[in-house]
Amino acid sequence: MSFNNLYYYKPSQKNENNVKLLKYDVVIYGATPAGLTAAVQVSKLGLSVCIAEFSRNIGGMTASGLGATDLGASEAIGGLSLEFYQLLGEHYGENIMQSFEPHVAGSVFEKWINDHQIDVYYNQHLEKVKMENGKIKSIFMEDGTSYEGKIFVDTSYEGDLLARAGVSYHVGRESNSTYKEIYNGIQFGGAHHKFETWIDPYVIEGDKDSGLLKGVTELSLDEIGFNGKDDTSIQAYNFRVCLTKNEKNKIPFPKPPSYDPDRYMLLLRYIHAGFWDAMNLHTMMPNGKSDLNNFGGFSSDNIGMNYEWPDGSYEKREEIFQDHFNYNLGMLYFLANDSRVPKDIREEVSSWGLPKDEFVNTGHWPHQLYIREARRMISDYVMTDHNCLGYTAVDDSIGLASYQMDSHHCRRVVLDGRCVNEGDVQIPISPYPISYRAIRPKQEECTNLLVPVCLSSSHIAYGSIRMEPVFMILGQSAGVAAFLAIKNEINVQQVDYSELKSALLKEGQVVDWDPSIEYDPVKEMQKTFGKETKKR
């Protein structure tokens, strides 16, 4: 099997004879779900719009394996986001569908693009931004293509456009003291996704001189830090892998190009200690397929191997992308084939495989790495855990978030001679509003940019906001705001909220939570954790 077409980045060749200048009312960077809803909304309102997409695909994570949607309260979803899940429901003969096959999600997005005649340009690698009088005048791509627009919308997972426009942002975890939060910063002692027994981190157990097992970092006490302290680490990435047991549609896990079984010795040690839970968060989808996500002390999260992604060059990101691919596929290959793995586990894992009818252009492997967080804009208003917990409310809501505060682990370290994961936070919350001020920059930095994905938020609040249905909500709201700014010939900071709210409601957005709706956030959060971790 070939994975030659599975990559994040290949340099674009500039053709001086084919340099293009494209002009639109609204230019969107990133064909993520937020970019698609923004584009659809702008098109519906009669403006010209295009999407410049870094990769060769549209739909981001929603069309790349994340088929078990982290929805939270379904009543908090409105507008195009709700329409998307209803269209999936129509495909499967249901009212609404939050579990779906990747190729079906992709087909819904393609239908949107075709129905609304949206121009999408692929392999557009942002090179530089031209600013003029506090506005983005034009953006330039590696291949020589440039775009001019009245309003720009950054819907990339990384915030590449906002960064090149000189907009303030943060990477990593703020200290609790920064915004007077209680769940931010370093977090030891989380109840979930931890090693359930003492696991020695050294190659030879008890022998520090033998070196560390791969994937473990030994730090000084000062470097380890304390709960609530800031640091530069970010929550782990992985691929959301679509699997199947259907023998007619199954491809056995192939050995990845750079396979290293030593990367899984910590997992093997954990299994031999009596714990097997690496595939517990394995959610079934239609037609016998599943969405495999991280679970337990050692699973698909490649903890600590993504720190250079947010501000990294495209070449560095390609290295990280391939490392995550080799790690995730390698884990499945190891569990299915290595004779040191107990036979029952090998047989269990071998019963699964890659579906022949998904991701046919990339070796049946998802094309999008799950960028759980990267850059986060710093604007006049920063969403924090005060918003998530209902301690603070905003008066300029453009949509609701309702998923738990959810940070995956950020580090795997040696602590008092044992291996410890650090960073996981799971806090149930009720639906809460997201501020319009959180998706537009400070006026002194840029007056014609909207950022509905890498919005102004602390690390822990972003852990709740960062769900694909919410990105779709915020993308649509950004599209409406862009229309109003152009119509009224004003900066995005000057958009009148009463006019914006009226327009959002007209488009079916939900901007206020109805307190009469019964919603149990604790019960909803419990769905996330799949099976319990039990000793073998």
Coordinates of C-alpha atoms in Angstrom, one line a residue:
M1 CA 0.0 0.0 0.0
S2 CA 1.3 3.5 -0.9
F3 CA 1.1 6.5 1.3
N4 CA 2.9 8.8 -1.2
N5 CA -0.2 11.1 -1.4
L6 CA -0.5 11.4 2.4
Y7 CA 1.2 14.6 3.3
Y8 CA 0.6 18.0 4.9
Y9 CA 2.9 20.0 2.7
K10 CA 4.7 19.9 -0.6
P11 CA 6.3 23.2 -1.8
S12 CA 4.4 25.0 -4.5
Q13 CA 6.3 26.0 -7.7
K14 CA 5.9 29.6 -8.6
N15 CA 5.1 30.1 -12.3
E16 CA 5.9 33.7 -13.2
N17 CA 3.9 33.3 -16.4
N18 CA 0.8 32.3 -14.4
V19 CA 0.7 34.8 -11.5
K20 CA -2.9 35.5 -10.7
L21 CA -4.6 38.3 -8.7
L22 CA -8.1 37.3 -7.5
K23 CA -10.5 39.8 -6.2
Y24 CA -13.5 39.0 -4.0
D25 CA -15.7 40.8 -1.5
V26 CA -14.7 38.2 1.2
V27 CA -11.6 36.1 1.1
I28 CA -11.5 33.1 3.4
Y29 CA -8.3 31.2 4.3
G30 CA -9.1 27.6 5.2
A31 CA -11.8 25.2 3.9
T32 CA -12.4 23.9 7.4
P33 CA -16.1 23.6 8.5
A34 CA -15.9 27.1 9.8
G35 CA -14.6 28.3 6.4
L36 CA -17.3 26.5 4.6
T37 CA -20.2 27.9 6.7
A38 CA -18.7 31.4 6.4
A39 CA -18.5 31.1 2.6
V40 CA -22.0 29.7 2.3
Q41 CA -23.4 32.5 4.5
V42 CA -21.6 35.2 2.5
S43 CA -22.8 33.7 -0.8
K44 CA -26.4 33.5 0.5
L45 CA -26.2 37.3 1.3
G46 CA -25.2 38.1 -2.3
L47 CA -21.5 38.9 -1.9
S48 CA -18.6 37.4 -3.9
V49 CA -16.5 35.0 -1.8
C50 CA -13.7 32.5 -2.2
I51 CA -11.8 30.0 -0.1
A52 CA -8.1 29.6 -0.3
E53 CA -7.4 26.2 1.1
F54 CA -3.9 25.0 2.2
S55 CA -4.4 21.3 1.4
R56 CA -6.2 19.4 -1.4
N57 CA -9.3 18.7 0.6
I58 CA -12.2 20.5 2.2
G59 CA -14.0 19.8 5.4
G60 CA -11.2 19.7 7.9
M61 CA -11.6 17.1 10.7
T62 CA -15.3 16.6 10.1
A63 CA -14.5 15.1 6.7
S64 CA -11.3 13.4 8.0
G65 CA -12.3 10.8 10.6
L66 CA -14.0 12.8 13.3
G67 CA -17.3 11.1 12.7
A68 CA -18.3 10.8 16.4
T69 CA -19.2 14.5 16.8
D70 CA -18.6 16.2 20.2
L71 CA -22.0 17.9 20.1
G72 CA -22.8 18.8 23.7
A73 CA -26.4 20.1 23.9
S74 CA -28.1 19.6 20.5
E75 CA -30.5 22.4 21.3
A76 CA -27.5 24.8 21.3
I77 CA -26.8 24.1 17.6
G78 CA -28.5 26.3 15.0
G79 CA -28.1 27.8 11.5
L80 CA -25.9 26.0 9.0
S81 CA -24.3 23.9 11.7
L82 CA -27.7 22.3 12.4
E83 CA -28.4 22.1 8.7
F84 CA -25.2 20.1 8.2
Y85 CA -26.2 17.4 10.7
Q86 CA -29.8 17.4 9.3
L87 CA -28.4 16.8 5.8
L88 CA -26.4 13.9 7.2
G89 CA -29.6 12.6 8.8
E90 CA -31.3 12.7 5.4
H91 CA -28.6 10.6 3.9
Y92 CA -29.0 8.0 6.6
G93 CA -32.8 8.2 6.9
E94 CA -32.7 9.9 10.2
N95 CA -33.8 13.4 11.5
I96 CA -30.3 14.4 12.6
M97 CA -27.0 12.5 12.6
Q98 CA -24.0 13.2 14.8
S99 CA -22.2 9.9 13.9
F100 CA -21.3 9.6 10.2
E101 CA -18.8 8.2 7.7
P102 CA -16.1 10.6 6.6
H103 CA -16.9 10.4 2.9
V104 CA -20.6 11.2 3.6
A105 CA -19.6 14.4 5.5
G106 CA -17.3 15.3 2.5
S107 CA -20.2 14.9 0.1
V108 CA -22.4 17.2 2.1
F109 CA -19.7 19.9 2.1
E110 CA -19.1 19.4 -1.7
K111 CA -22.9 19.9 -2.2
W112 CA -22.7 23.2 -0.3
I113 CA -19.8 24.3 -2.5
N114 CA -21.6 23.4 -5.7
D115 CA -25.0 24.7 -4.7
H116 CA -23.7 28.1 -3.7
Q117 CA -21.1 28.2 -6.5
I118 CA -18.2 29.0 -4.1
D119 CA -14.8 29.2 -5.7
V120 CA -12.3 27.0 -3.8
Y121 CA -8.6 27.2 -4.6
Y122 CA -6.4 24.3 -3.4
N123 CA -2.8 24.0 -2.4
Q124 CA -2.7 27.6 -1.4
H125 CA 0.2 28.1 1.0
L126 CA 0.2 31.5 2.6
E127 CA 3.5 33.3 2.1
K128 CA 2.9 36.9 3.2
V129 CA 0.3 39.6 3.9
K130 CA 0.3 43.1 2.7
M131 CA -1.2 45.6 5.2
E132 CA -2.4 49.1 4.3
N133 CA -3.8 51.6 6.8
G134 CA -4.5 48.9 9.4
K135 CA -6.3 46.6 6.9
I136 CA -5.3 43.5 5.0
K137 CA -4.9 44.7 1.4
S138 CA -3.9 41.4 -0.1
I139 CA -2.5 38.0 0.7
F140 CA 0.1 36.2 -1.3
M141 CA 0.7 32.4 -1.8
E142 CA 3.8 30.5 -2.6
D143 CA 2.6 29.7 -6.1
G144 CA 2.3 33.4 -7.0
T145 CA -1.5 33.6 -6.5
S146 CA -2.6 36.7 -4.6
Y147 CA -6.1 37.6 -3.2
E148 CA -7.6 41.0 -2.6
G149 CA -10.7 41.4 -0.5
K150 CA -12.8 43.8 1.5
I151 CA -12.9 41.4 4.5
F152 CA -10.7 38.4 5.2
V153 CA -11.7 35.5 7.4
D154 CA -9.0 33.2 8.9
T155 CA -10.6 29.8 9.4
S156 CA -7.4 27.8 9.5
Y157 CA -6.8 25.6 12.5
E158 CA -3.4 27.2 13.0
G159 CA -4.2 31.0 12.7
D160 CA -1.6 31.5 9.9
L161 CA -3.4 34.5 8.4
L162 CA -3.8 36.3 11.7
A163 CA -0.2 35.7 12.6
R164 CA 1.1 37.0 9.3
A165 CA -1.2 40.0 9.6
G166 CA 0.6 41.0 12.8
V167 CA -2.4 40.2 15.1
S168 CA -1.5 39.4 18.7
Y169 CA -1.8 35.7 19.7
H170 CA -0.8 33.2 22.4
V171 CA 0.5 29.6 22.1
G172 CA 0.5 27.3 25.1
R173 CA -1.2 27.4 28.5
E174 CA -1.7 30.6 30.4
S175 CA -1.2 30.6 34.2
N176 CA -4.4 30.5 36.2
S177 CA -3.4 34.0 37.5
T178 CA -3.4 35.5 34.0
Y179 CA -7.2 35.6 33.8
K180 CA -7.9 34.5 37.3
E181 CA -9.0 31.0 36.2
I182 CA -8.9 27.7 38.1
Y183 CA -8.5 25.1 35.4
N184 CA -5.7 26.6 33.2
G185 CA -2.0 26.0 33.2
I186 CA -0.2 22.9 34.3
Q187 CA -2.7 20.2 35.5
F188 CA -1.5 17.2 37.4
G189 CA -3.9 14.8 39.1
G190 CA -6.6 14.5 36.4
A191 CA -9.1 11.7 36.9
H192 CA -9.0 10.5 33.3
H193 CA -6.6 9.1 30.7
K194 CA -3.9 8.3 33.3
F195 CA -1.8 5.3 34.1
E196 CA -3.9 3.3 36.5
T197 CA -0.8 1.7 38.2
W198 CA 2.8 2.6 38.8
I199 CA 4.7 2.4 35.4
D200 CA 8.5 2.6 35.4
P201 CA 9.7 5.0 32.7
Y202 CA 13.2 3.5 32.3
V203 CA 14.3 1.0 29.6
I204 CA 15.5 -1.3 32.3
E205 CA 13.0 -1.0 35.1
G206 CA 14.5 0.7 38.2
D207 CA 17.7 1.6 36.3
K208 CA 17.8 5.3 35.6
D209 CA 21.1 4.9 33.8
S210 CA 19.5 2.6 31.2
G211 CA 17.7 5.7 29.7
L212 CA 14.1 6.6 29.2
L213 CA 11.5 4.7 27.2
K214 CA 10.5 6.6 24.1
G215 CA 7.8 9.2 24.6
V216 CA 8.8 10.0 28.1
T217 CA 10.6 13.2 29.2
E218 CA 12.6 13.7 32.4
L219 CA 12.5 17.3 33.7
S220 CA 13.9 19.1 36.7
L221 CA 11.4 20.1 39.4
D222 CA 11.4 23.7 38.2
E223 CA 10.6 22.5 34.7
I224 CA 7.9 20.2 35.9
G225 CA 6.2 23.1 37.5
F226 CA 3.1 23.2 39.6
N227 CA -0.7 23.2 39.0
G228 CA -1.9 26.4 37.5
K229 CA 1.6 27.5 36.3
D230 CA 1.9 28.6 32.6
D231 CA 4.0 26.8 30.1
T232 CA 4.4 26.6 26.3
S233 CA 3.1 23.1 25.8
I234 CA -0.2 22.3 23.9
Q235 CA -2.6 19.5 24.1
A236 CA -1.7 16.4 22.1
Y237 CA -2.6 15.8 18.5
N238 CA -3.6 12.5 16.8
F239 CA -5.5 11.2 13.8
R240 CA -9.1 10.2 14.2
V241 CA -8.8 6.9 12.5
C242 CA -11.8 5.4 10.7
L243 CA -11.8 1.6 11.1
T244 CA -14.0 -1.4 10.1
K245 CA -14.5 -5.0 10.9
N246 CA -16.2 -5.7 7.6
E247 CA -14.0 -8.4 5.9
K248 CA -15.1 -7.3 2.4
N249 CA -14.2 -3.7 3.1
K250 CA -11.2 -4.2 5.4
I251 CA -7.5 -3.7 4.8
P252 CA -5.2 -5.1 7.5
F253 CA -3.0 -2.5 9.1
P254 CA 0.1 -2.1 7.0
K255 CA 3.5 -1.5 8.5
P256 CA 4.1 2.3 8.3
P257 CA 7.1 3.7 6.3
S258 CA 9.1 4.6 9.5
Y259 CA 8.0 1.9 11.9
D260 CA 9.7 1.8 15.3
P261 CA 8.4 -0.8 17.8
D262 CA 10.4 0.8 20.6
R263 CA 7.9 3.7 20.6
Y264 CA 5.3 1.3 22.1
M265 CA 7.4 -0.3 24.8
L266 CA 5.7 1.9 27.4
L267 CA 2.3 0.7 26.1
L268 CA 3.5 -2.9 26.3
R269 CA 4.7 -2.4 29.8
Y270 CA 1.3 -1.0 30.7
I271 CA -0.4 -4.0 29.1
H272 CA 1.8 -6.4 30.9
A273 CA 0.9 -4.6 34.2
G274 CA -2.6 -5.7 33.5
F275 CA -4.2 -2.8 31.7
W276 CA -5.6 -2.7 28.2
D277 CA -7.7 0.3 27.3
A278 CA -5.9 2.0 24.4
M279 CA -8.8 1.4 22.1
N280 CA -11.7 2.0 24.5
L281 CA -12.9 5.2 23.0
H282 CA -13.8 3.5 19.8
T283 CA -17.2 4.9 18.7
M284 CA -19.3 3.1 16.2
M285 CA -20.6 4.9 13.1
P286 CA -23.0 3.7 10.3
N287 CA -22.2 0.8 8.0
G288 CA -19.9 -1.0 10.5
K289 CA -17.3 1.8 10.7
S290 CA -15.8 3.4 13.8
D291 CA -14.0 6.6 14.9
L292 CA -11.0 5.7 17.0
N293 CA -9.9 8.4 19.5
N294 CA -7.4 8.5 22.4
F295 CA -8.2 6.8 25.7
G296 CA -6.3 5.9 28.8
G297 CA -2.7 6.2 29.8
F298 CA -1.2 5.3 26.4
S299 CA -3.2 5.5 23.2
S300 CA -3.3 7.4 19.9
D301 CA -2.4 10.9 21.3
N302 CA 1.3 11.5 20.4
I303 CA 1.9 13.4 23.6
G304 CA 4.6 16.1 23.6
M305 CA 5.5 15.8 19.9
N306 CA 3.6 18.8 18.5
Y307 CA 5.0 21.8 20.3
E308 CA 6.6 23.2 17.2
W309 CA 3.5 23.0 15.1
P310 CA 1.7 26.3 15.8
D311 CA 4.6 28.6 14.8
G312 CA 6.5 26.1 12.8
S313 CA 7.5 26.4 9.1
Y314 CA 5.5 24.3 6.6
E315 CA 8.5 22.0 6.4
K316 CA 8.6 21.5 10.2
R317 CA 4.9 20.8 10.2
E318 CA 5.3 18.2 7.5
E319 CA 7.9 16.4 9.7
I320 CA 5.4 16.5 12.6
F321 CA 2.6 15.3 10.4
Q322 CA 4.6 12.3 9.2
D323 CA 5.7 11.5 12.7
H324 CA 2.1 11.4 13.9
F325 CA 1.1 9.3 11.0
N326 CA 3.9 6.8 11.7
Y327 CA 3.1 6.8 15.4
N328 CA -0.7 6.2 15.0
L329 CA -0.5 3.6 12.3
G330 CA 2.5 2.1 14.0
M331 CA 0.6 1.6 17.2
L332 CA -2.1 -0.3 15.4
Y333 CA 0.4 -2.4 13.5
F334 CA 2.3 -3.1 16.7
L335 CA -0.8 -4.2 18.6
A336 CA -1.9 -6.4 15.8
N337 CA 1.4 -8.1 15.0
D338 CA 4.1 -7.9 17.7
S339 CA 4.4 -11.3 19.4
R340 CA 5.1 -9.7 22.7
V341 CA 1.5 -8.4 22.8
P342 CA -0.9 -10.9 24.4
K343 CA -2.6 -13.0 21.8
D344 CA -6.1 -12.0 22.7
I345 CA -5.2 -8.3 22.2
R346 CA -3.5 -9.1 18.9
E347 CA -6.6 -10.9 17.7
E348 CA -8.9 -8.1 18.9
V349 CA -6.9 -5.4 17.1
S350 CA -6.4 -7.6 14.0
S351 CA -10.2 -7.9 13.7
W352 CA -10.2 -4.2 12.7
G353 CA -8.7 -2.6 9.6
L354 CA -8.7 0.4 7.3
P355 CA -11.9 0.7 5.2
K356 CA -11.4 0.4 1.4
D357 CA -14.0 3.0 0.7
E358 CA -12.6 5.8 2.8
F359 CA -9.7 8.2 2.0
V360 CA -9.0 6.4 -1.3
N361 CA -6.5 9.0 -2.4
T362 CA -4.3 8.8 0.8
G363 CA -3.9 5.1 1.3
H364 CA -7.2 4.9 3.2
W365 CA -5.7 7.0 6.0
P366 CA -7.3 10.4 7.1
H367 CA -5.7 13.4 5.4
Q368 CA -6.1 15.8 8.3
L369 CA -4.1 15.7 11.5
Y370 CA -6.3 16.7 14.5
I371 CA -4.9 20.1 15.4
R372 CA -6.6 20.5 18.8
E373 CA -5.1 23.9 19.4
A374 CA -2.4 26.1 18.0
R375 CA -2.4 29.9 18.0
R376 CA -5.2 31.7 19.9
M377 CA -5.8 35.4 19.1
I378 CA -5.6 37.9 21.9
S379 CA -8.4 40.5 21.4
D380 CA -10.2 43.1 23.5
Y381 CA -12.2 40.2 25.0
V382 CA -10.8 36.8 25.9
M383 CA -13.1 33.8 26.6
T384 CA -12.1 32.1 29.8
D385 CA -13.3 29.4 32.2
H386 CA -15.4 32.1 33.8
N387 CA -17.6 32.0 30.6
C388 CA -17.6 28.2 30.5
L389 CA -18.6 27.9 34.2
G390 CA -21.4 30.5 33.9
Y391 CA -19.6 33.0 36.2
T392 CA -19.5 35.6 33.4
A393 CA -21.9 36.2 30.6
V394 CA -21.5 38.3 27.5
D395 CA -23.9 40.7 25.9
D396 CA -22.8 40.2 22.3
S397 CA -23.4 36.4 21.7
I398 CA -22.8 35.0 18.2
G399 CA -23.5 31.4 19.2
L400 CA -23.3 28.9 22.0
A401 CA -20.8 26.3 23.1
S402 CA -21.9 23.5 25.3
Y403 CA -19.2 20.8 25.3
Q404 CA -17.2 20.2 28.5
M405 CA -13.9 22.0 29.2
D406 CA -11.7 19.4 27.6
S407 CA -7.9 19.4 27.4
H408 CA -6.0 16.3 26.3
H409 CA -2.7 15.7 28.0
C410 CA 0.2 18.0 27.1
R411 CA 3.2 16.3 28.7
R412 CA 4.4 12.8 29.7
V413 CA 7.0 13.1 32.4
V414 CA 8.9 11.3 35.1
L415 CA 7.6 12.2 38.5
D416 CA 9.1 10.6 41.6
G417 CA 10.4 7.6 39.6
R418 CA 7.1 6.8 37.7
C419 CA 5.6 7.8 34.4
V420 CA 2.9 10.4 34.6
N421 CA 0.7 12.1 32.0
E422 CA -0.1 15.7 32.6
G423 CA -2.6 18.2 31.3
D424 CA -5.9 16.4 31.0
V425 CA -8.9 18.3 32.2
Q426 CA -12.6 17.3 31.9
I427 CA -15.0 19.6 33.5
P428 CA -18.8 19.5 32.7
I429 CA -20.4 22.8 31.8
S430 CA -23.8 24.1 30.6
P431 CA -24.3 26.0 27.4
Y432 CA -22.8 29.5 27.3
P433 CA -22.5 32.3 24.8
I434 CA -19.4 33.3 22.8
S435 CA -18.6 36.9 22.3
Y436 CA -18.4 38.6 18.9
R437 CA -15.4 40.5 20.3
A438 CA -13.6 37.2 20.6
I439 CA -13.6 36.6 16.8
R440 CA -12.3 40.1 15.7
P441 CA -8.9 41.6 16.5
K442 CA -8.1 44.7 18.4
Q443 CA -8.9 47.7 16.2
E444 CA -5.3 49.0 16.3
E445 CA -4.1 45.7 14.9
C446 CA -6.4 44.9 12.0
T447 CA -9.9 46.3 11.0
N448 CA -11.0 43.8 8.3
L449 CA -10.1 40.4 9.7
L450 CA -12.4 37.9 11.5
V451 CA -11.1 34.8 13.2
P452 CA -13.8 32.2 14.2
V453 CA -11.4 29.2 14.8
C454 CA -8.3 30.5 16.5
L455 CA -10.4 33.0 18.4
S456 CA -9.5 35.0 21.5
S457 CA -9.6 32.4 24.3
S458 CA -7.6 31.0 27.1
H459 CA -6.3 27.5 26.7
I460 CA -8.9 25.9 28.9
A461 CA -11.9 27.8 27.5
Y462 CA -10.7 26.9 24.0
G463 CA -10.9 23.2 25.2
S464 CA -14.7 23.7 25.3
I465 CA -15.1 26.0 22.3
R466 CA -12.9 24.0 19.8
M467 CA -15.6 21.6 18.7
E468 CA -16.5 21.3 15.0
P469 CA -20.2 22.2 15.4
V470 CA -19.2 25.3 17.2
F471 CA -16.6 26.2 14.6
M472 CA -19.4 26.0 12.0
I473 CA -21.6 28.3 14.1
L474 CA -18.8 30.8 14.5
G475 CA -17.9 30.6 10.8
Q476 CA -21.5 31.4 9.8
S477 CA -21.6 34.3 12.3
A478 CA -18.4 35.6 10.9
G479 CA -19.9 35.5 7.4
V480 CA -22.9 37.6 8.6
A481 CA -20.5 40.1 10.3
A482 CA -18.4 40.4 7.2
F483 CA -21.6 41.2 5.2
L484 CA -22.6 43.9 7.6
A485 CA -19.2 45.5 7.6
I486 CA -19.1 45.6 3.8
K487 CA -22.7 46.8 3.5
N488 CA -22.3 49.6 6.0
E489 CA -18.7 50.4 4.9
I490 CA -17.3 50.0 8.5
N491 CA -14.6 48.2 10.3
V492 CA -15.4 44.8 11.8
Q493 CA -15.0 46.4 15.2
Q494 CA -17.8 48.8 14.4
V495 CA -20.5 46.3 13.5
D496 CA -23.6 47.1 15.6
Y497 CA -24.5 44.1 17.7
S498 CA -28.2 44.7 17.6
E499 CA -28.1 44.6 13.8
L500 CA -25.8 41.5 13.9
K501 CA -28.0 39.7 16.4
S502 CA -31.1 40.3 14.3
A503 CA -29.4 39.0 11.2
L504 CA -28.1 35.9 13.0
L505 CA -31.5 35.1 14.3
K506 CA -32.9 35.5 10.8
E507 CA -30.4 32.8 9.7
G508 CA -31.5 30.4 12.4
Q509 CA -28.6 30.9 14.8
V510 CA -29.1 30.2 18.5
V511 CA -27.5 33.0 20.5
D512 CA -29.2 32.5 23.9
W513 CA -29.7 29.4 25.9
D514 CA -33.3 28.5 26.9
P515 CA -33.0 27.7 30.7
S516 CA -36.3 25.7 30.5
I517 CA -34.4 23.0 28.5
E518 CA -33.4 20.1 30.6
Y519 CA -29.7 19.4 30.1
D520 CA -27.4 17.3 32.4
P521 CA -23.8 18.2 31.6
V522 CA -22.4 15.5 33.9
K523 CA -24.4 12.8 32.1
E524 CA -23.3 14.2 28.8
M525 CA -19.7 14.2 29.7
Q526 CA -19.9 10.6 30.9
K527 CA -20.6 9.6 27.3
T528 CA -17.1 10.7 26.3
F529 CA -15.2 8.1 28.3
G530 CA -16.4 4.9 26.7
K531 CA -15.6 1.7 28.6
E532 CA -14.1 1.8 32.1
T533 CA -10.4 0.9 32.5
K534 CA -10.3 -2.4 34.3
K535 CA -7.4 -4.6 35.2
R536 CA -7.1 -7.6 32.9

